[in-house]
Structure formats: structure tokens, C-alpha cells
């Protein structure tokens, strides 16, 4: 199942976000990941969607807003996308 993340997802989401950062050769820091994500959610700086399987978060995508002056529209930048390696290649998009 996929859905929009909420503050109750923070602990599991921070663990996934930490895995994502480690994948890109960054130091593991779950408390900092949790703080960063909490700020994004509370300030509505981004939109985060999660993939859930058997009640556990297994992936996420984070979108950041952009604006085009010439088109006078809001756009979304897909900046972060991660699926736990044990769940890659599986269908989890069903609602």
C-alpha cells in the first residue's frame, strides 16, 4: 500500500531515510534523519509518500516544491526515492 507519510511514521521513516543516506555513502545518523524529516513534515516543506507492506514501511519518495515564474505554476521535484533492498522488485503499490 502507498500513502502520504504522517508524523506517526517518523521512527520507521527515519530508519528508511538513514538506509537511503548510507546507500549514498553518508554516515549513519538516525537521530539527525528523524529531526530532518520531522522538520520537513511539520513545516510542510516537502511531500513524503511511503510504501507499506505488512504494517512496515519499506520505501519512500520525497518531493520538493518548485515554482516556474514564466509558467506561473508550482512543480514538484522528485529528490529522494528509496526502497529497502529486501523489497525491491515486488509490487507494493496496491491500495
PDB file of C-alpha atoms in Angstrom:
ATOM      1  CA  UNK A   1       0.000   0.000   0.000  1.00  0.00           C
ATOM      2  CA  UNK A   2       1.208   3.538  -0.704  1.00  0.00           C
ATOM      3  CA  UNK A   3       0.090   6.611   1.196  1.00  0.00           C
ATOM      4  CA  UNK A   4       1.174  10.043   2.356  1.00  0.00           C
ATOM      5  CA  UNK A   5       3.510   9.923   5.346  1.00  0.00           C
ATOM      6  CA  UNK A   6       2.444  11.394   8.667  1.00  0.00           C
ATOM      7  CA  UNK A   7       4.171  12.242  11.937  1.00  0.00           C
ATOM      8  CA  UNK A   8       3.311   8.787  13.350  1.00  0.00           C
ATOM      9  CA  UNK A   9       5.569   7.268  10.649  1.00  0.00           C
ATOM     10  CA  UNK A  10       8.587   9.226  11.823  1.00  0.00           C
ATOM     11  CA  UNK A  11      10.566   6.453  13.541  1.00  0.00           C
ATOM     12  CA  UNK A  12      10.238   3.919  10.698  1.00  0.00           C
ATOM     13  CA  UNK A  13      10.656   6.628   8.071  1.00  0.00           C
ATOM     14  CA  UNK A  14      13.858   7.863   9.737  1.00  0.00           C
ATOM     15  CA  UNK A  15      15.273   4.327   9.608  1.00  0.00           C
ATOM     16  CA  UNK A  16      14.481   4.077   5.884  1.00  0.00           C
ATOM     17  CA  UNK A  17      15.879   7.562   5.266  1.00  0.00           C
ATOM     18  CA  UNK A  18      19.059   6.545   7.082  1.00  0.00           C
ATOM     19  CA  UNK A  19      19.360   3.440   4.838  1.00  0.00           C
ATOM     20  CA  UNK A  20      18.930   5.747   1.834  1.00  0.00           C
ATOM     21  CA  UNK A  21      21.725   8.050   3.020  1.00  0.00           C
ATOM     22  CA  UNK A  22      24.049   5.122   3.788  1.00  0.00           C
ATOM     23  CA  UNK A  23      23.375   3.836   0.249  1.00  0.00           C
ATOM     24  CA  UNK A  24      24.849   7.148  -0.961  1.00  0.00           C
ATOM     25  CA  UNK A  25      27.912   6.706   1.281  1.00  0.00           C
ATOM     26  CA  UNK A  26      26.846   9.038   4.085  1.00  0.00           C
ATOM     27  CA  UNK A  27      27.412   8.280   7.761  1.00  0.00           C
ATOM     28  CA  UNK A  28      24.500   6.634   9.557  1.00  0.00           C
ATOM     29  CA  UNK A  29      22.707   9.101  11.840  1.00  0.00           C
ATOM     30  CA  UNK A  30      19.147   8.070  12.654  1.00  0.00           C
ATOM     31  CA  UNK A  31      18.512  10.867  15.211  1.00  0.00           C
ATOM     32  CA  UNK A  32      19.519  13.501  12.632  1.00  0.00           C
ATOM     33  CA  UNK A  33      17.390  11.772   9.981  1.00  0.00           C
ATOM     34  CA  UNK A  34      14.408  11.821  12.324  1.00  0.00           C
ATOM     35  CA  UNK A  35      14.947  15.503  13.107  1.00  0.00           C
ATOM     36  CA  UNK A  36      15.309  16.394   9.419  1.00  0.00           C
ATOM     37  CA  UNK A  37      12.145  14.518   8.436  1.00  0.00           C
ATOM     38  CA  UNK A  38      10.154  15.846  11.380  1.00  0.00           C
ATOM     39  CA  UNK A  39      11.013  19.378  10.302  1.00  0.00           C
ATOM     40  CA  UNK A  40      10.007  18.662   6.682  1.00  0.00           C
ATOM     41  CA  UNK A  41       6.655  17.196   7.786  1.00  0.00           C
ATOM     42  CA  UNK A  42       5.822  19.852  10.389  1.00  0.00           C
ATOM     43  CA  UNK A  43       6.830  22.765   8.150  1.00  0.00           C
ATOM     44  CA  UNK A  44       5.226  21.200   5.073  1.00  0.00           C
ATOM     45  CA  UNK A  45       8.497  21.778   3.198  1.00  0.00           C
ATOM     46  CA  UNK A  46       8.052  18.590   1.185  1.00  0.00           C
ATOM     47  CA  UNK A  47       5.571  15.834   0.397  1.00  0.00           C
ATOM     48  CA  UNK A  48       6.613  12.364   1.509  1.00  0.00           C
ATOM     49  CA  UNK A  49       4.847   9.228   0.362  1.00  0.00           C
ATOM     50  CA  UNK A  50       5.574   5.805   1.831  1.00  0.00           C
ATOM     51  CA  UNK A  51       5.186   2.219   0.673  1.00  0.00           C
ATOM     52  CA  UNK A  52       3.960  -0.115   3.370  1.00  0.00           C
ATOM     53  CA  UNK A  53       3.974  -3.910   3.441  1.00  0.00           C
ATOM     54  CA  UNK A  54       2.571  -5.959   6.326  1.00  0.00           C
ATOM     55  CA  UNK A  55       2.398  -2.861   8.528  1.00  0.00           C
ATOM     56  CA  UNK A  56       6.056  -1.915   7.984  1.00  0.00           C
ATOM     57  CA  UNK A  57       7.403   0.939   5.877  1.00  0.00           C
ATOM     58  CA  UNK A  58       9.549  -0.448   3.063  1.00  0.00           C
ATOM     59  CA  UNK A  59      10.080   2.564   0.810  1.00  0.00           C
ATOM     60  CA  UNK A  60       9.524   6.277   0.394  1.00  0.00           C
ATOM     61  CA  UNK A  61       9.603   9.118  -2.081  1.00  0.00           C
ATOM     62  CA  UNK A  62      10.138  12.765  -1.151  1.00  0.00           C
ATOM     63  CA  UNK A  63       9.030  15.625  -3.371  1.00  0.00           C
ATOM     64  CA  UNK A  64      10.025  19.269  -3.007  1.00  0.00           C
ATOM     65  CA  UNK A  65       8.027  22.171  -4.430  1.00  0.00           C
ATOM     66  CA  UNK A  66       9.459  24.377  -7.161  1.00  0.00           C
ATOM     67  CA  UNK A  67       7.898  27.314  -8.915  1.00  0.00           C
ATOM     68  CA  UNK A  68       8.095  28.475 -12.513  1.00  0.00           C
ATOM     69  CA  UNK A  69       7.799  32.225 -12.935  1.00  0.00           C
ATOM     70  CA  UNK A  70       7.239  32.080 -16.666  1.00  0.00           C
ATOM     71  CA  UNK A  71       4.549  29.416 -16.392  1.00  0.00           C
ATOM     72  CA  UNK A  72       3.233  30.789 -13.095  1.00  0.00           C
ATOM     73  CA  UNK A  73       2.856  27.263 -11.772  1.00  0.00           C
ATOM     74  CA  UNK A  74       4.079  25.068  -8.995  1.00  0.00           C
ATOM     75  CA  UNK A  75       6.097  21.983  -9.881  1.00  0.00           C
ATOM     76  CA  UNK A  76       7.402  19.075  -7.817  1.00  0.00           C
ATOM     77  CA  UNK A  77      10.990  17.865  -7.784  1.00  0.00           C
ATOM     78  CA  UNK A  78      11.364  14.175  -7.020  1.00  0.00           C
ATOM     79  CA  UNK A  79      14.516  14.387  -4.930  1.00  0.00           C
ATOM     80  CA  UNK A  80      14.550  11.199  -2.881  1.00  0.00           C
ATOM     81  CA  UNK A  81      13.397   7.694  -3.777  1.00  0.00           C
ATOM     82  CA  UNK A  82      14.297   4.578  -1.832  1.00  0.00           C
ATOM     83  CA  UNK A  83      13.036   1.021  -1.407  1.00  0.00           C
ATOM     84  CA  UNK A  84      14.557  -1.309   1.167  1.00  0.00           C
ATOM     85  CA  UNK A  85      16.699  -3.858  -0.670  1.00  0.00           C
ATOM     86  CA  UNK A  86      14.598  -6.776   0.642  1.00  0.00           C
ATOM     87  CA  UNK A  87      11.514  -5.346  -1.073  1.00  0.00           C
ATOM     88  CA  UNK A  88      12.874  -4.247  -4.423  1.00  0.00           C
ATOM     89  CA  UNK A  89      11.172  -5.746  -7.452  1.00  0.00           C
ATOM     90  CA  UNK A  90       7.974  -6.500  -5.521  1.00  0.00           C
ATOM     91  CA  UNK A  91       4.587  -4.955  -6.229  1.00  0.00           C
ATOM     92  CA  UNK A  92       3.622  -2.787  -3.261  1.00  0.00           C
ATOM     93  CA  UNK A  93       1.578  -0.088  -4.960  1.00  0.00           C
ATOM     94  CA  UNK A  94      -1.817  -1.643  -4.292  1.00  0.00           C
ATOM     95  CA  UNK A  95      -4.123   0.383  -2.033  1.00  0.00           C
TER      96      UNK A  95
END
